[in-house]
Coordinates of C-alpha atoms in Angstrom, one line a residue:
X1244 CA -55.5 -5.7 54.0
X1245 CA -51.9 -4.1 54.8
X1246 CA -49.3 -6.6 55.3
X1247 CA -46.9 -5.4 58.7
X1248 CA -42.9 -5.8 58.2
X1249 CA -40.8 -5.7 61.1
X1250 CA -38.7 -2.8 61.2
X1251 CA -34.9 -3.3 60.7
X1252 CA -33.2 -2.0 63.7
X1253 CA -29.9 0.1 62.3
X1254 CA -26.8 -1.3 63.6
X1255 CA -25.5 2.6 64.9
X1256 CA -29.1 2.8 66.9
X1257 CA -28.3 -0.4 68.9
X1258 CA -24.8 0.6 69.4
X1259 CA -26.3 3.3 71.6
X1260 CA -28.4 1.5 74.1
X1261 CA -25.6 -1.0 75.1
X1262 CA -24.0 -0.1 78.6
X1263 CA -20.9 0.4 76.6
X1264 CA -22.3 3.8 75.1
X1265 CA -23.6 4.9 78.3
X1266 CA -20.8 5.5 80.1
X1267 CA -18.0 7.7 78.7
X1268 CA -14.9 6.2 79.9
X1269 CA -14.3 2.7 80.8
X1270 CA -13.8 1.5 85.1
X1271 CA -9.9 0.9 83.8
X1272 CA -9.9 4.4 82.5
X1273 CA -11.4 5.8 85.9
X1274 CA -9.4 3.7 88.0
X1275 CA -5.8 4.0 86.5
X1276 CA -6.9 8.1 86.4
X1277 CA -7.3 7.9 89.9
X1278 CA -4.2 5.9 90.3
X1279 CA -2.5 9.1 88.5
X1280 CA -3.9 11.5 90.8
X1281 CA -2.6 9.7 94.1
X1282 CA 0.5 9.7 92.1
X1283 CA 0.5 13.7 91.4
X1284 CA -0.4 14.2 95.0
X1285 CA 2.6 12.5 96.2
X1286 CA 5.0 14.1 94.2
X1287 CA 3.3 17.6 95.1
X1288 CA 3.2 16.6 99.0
X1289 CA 7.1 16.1 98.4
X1290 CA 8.0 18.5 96.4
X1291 CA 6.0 21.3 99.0
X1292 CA 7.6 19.7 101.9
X1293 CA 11.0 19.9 100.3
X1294 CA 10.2 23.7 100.7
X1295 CA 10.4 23.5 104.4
X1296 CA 7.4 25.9 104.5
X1297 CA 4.8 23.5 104.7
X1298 CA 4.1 20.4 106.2
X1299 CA 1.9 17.1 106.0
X1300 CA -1.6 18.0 107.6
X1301 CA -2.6 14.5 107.3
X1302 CA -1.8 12.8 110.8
X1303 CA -1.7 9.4 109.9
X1304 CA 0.4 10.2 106.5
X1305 CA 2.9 12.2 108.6
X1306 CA 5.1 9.6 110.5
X1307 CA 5.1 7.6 106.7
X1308 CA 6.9 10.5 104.6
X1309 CA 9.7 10.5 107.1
X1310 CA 11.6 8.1 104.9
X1311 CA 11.5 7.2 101.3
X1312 CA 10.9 4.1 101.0
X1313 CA 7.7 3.5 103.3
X1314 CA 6.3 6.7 101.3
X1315 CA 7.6 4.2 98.2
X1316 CA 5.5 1.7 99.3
X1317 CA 2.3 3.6 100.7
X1318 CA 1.8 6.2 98.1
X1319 CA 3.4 4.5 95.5
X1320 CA 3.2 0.6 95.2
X1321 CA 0.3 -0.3 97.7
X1322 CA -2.3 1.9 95.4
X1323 CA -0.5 0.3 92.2
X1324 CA -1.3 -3.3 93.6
X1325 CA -4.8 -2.8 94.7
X1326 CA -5.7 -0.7 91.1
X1327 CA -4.2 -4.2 89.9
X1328 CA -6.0 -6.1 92.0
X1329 CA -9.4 -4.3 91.2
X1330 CA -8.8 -4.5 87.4
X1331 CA -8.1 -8.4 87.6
X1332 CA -11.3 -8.5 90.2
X1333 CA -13.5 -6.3 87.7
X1334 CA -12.2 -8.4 85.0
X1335 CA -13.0 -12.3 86.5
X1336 CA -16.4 -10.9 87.6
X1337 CA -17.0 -10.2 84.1
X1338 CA -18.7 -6.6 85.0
X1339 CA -19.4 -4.3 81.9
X1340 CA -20.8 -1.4 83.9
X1341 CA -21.2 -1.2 87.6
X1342 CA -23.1 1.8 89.0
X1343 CA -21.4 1.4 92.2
X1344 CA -18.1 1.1 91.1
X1345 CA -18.6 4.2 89.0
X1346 CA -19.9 6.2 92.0
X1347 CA -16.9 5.4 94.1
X1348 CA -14.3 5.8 91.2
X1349 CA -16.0 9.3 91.0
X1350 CA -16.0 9.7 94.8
X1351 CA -12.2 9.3 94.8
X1352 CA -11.5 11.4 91.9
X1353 CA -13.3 14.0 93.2
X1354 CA -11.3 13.6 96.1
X1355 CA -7.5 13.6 94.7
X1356 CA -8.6 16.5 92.5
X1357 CA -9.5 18.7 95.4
X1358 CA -6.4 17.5 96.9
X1359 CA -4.7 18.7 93.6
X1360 CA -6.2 22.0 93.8
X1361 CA -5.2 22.7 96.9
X1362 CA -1.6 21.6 96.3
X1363 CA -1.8 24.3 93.2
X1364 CA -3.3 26.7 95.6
X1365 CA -0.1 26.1 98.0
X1366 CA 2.4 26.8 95.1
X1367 CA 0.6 29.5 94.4
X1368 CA 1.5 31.0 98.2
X1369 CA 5.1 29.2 98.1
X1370 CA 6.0 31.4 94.9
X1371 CA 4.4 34.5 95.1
X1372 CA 3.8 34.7 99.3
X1373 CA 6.8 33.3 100.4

């Protein structure tokens, strides 16, 4: 009669089924990234319309970037209180991974990044078309 021992489970082979180890970076990490690009779009969106070649396209941003501090305020401090706000919110719910989040975060990225591209594509014609 053979005797059955309970295998040991390696401490590295848990490590890699906890939520932690799914993901590779962290909802703060996604969030304050997206925070970064709405931050590089606004200096971009700026800096092109300080060219005078180009203007905003985005009807309900236009009347805002006629002065600087209610573009202060919309592109700069309103996104920094709500990335705030949904790190302390994240943080009391005491969420380790949310699919949801994660698809939105990624939703948004996507988003300023395309922005981003585009706003390369437009110094791109501001320095060599122009």
């Amino acid at each position: 009669m053979e005797a059955t021992t309970a295998k040991a489970v390696k401490p590295a082979e848990n490590a890699a089924n906890t939520p932690a180890a799914t993901t590779k970076y962290s909802f703060y990490q996604k969030i304050f990234f997206l925070y970064f690009l709405n931050l590089i779009d606004w200096v971009c969106t700026e800096a092109l319309l300080y060219s005078g070649k180009f203007y905003e396209a985005n009807p309900v941003m236009n009347p805002v970037l006629k002065g600087f501090v209610p573009t202060l305020l919309i592109k700069g401090v309103l996104p920094l209180a709500l990335t705030l706000i949904c790190c302390a919110v994240y943080k009391a719910a005491g969420i380790r991974e949310s699919k949801f989040a994660d698809i939105l975060l990624y939703i948004g990225i996507i988003a300023y990044a395309a922005v981003n591209l585009w706003h390369i594509f437009n110094f791109l014609l501001l320095f060599f078309a122009f």
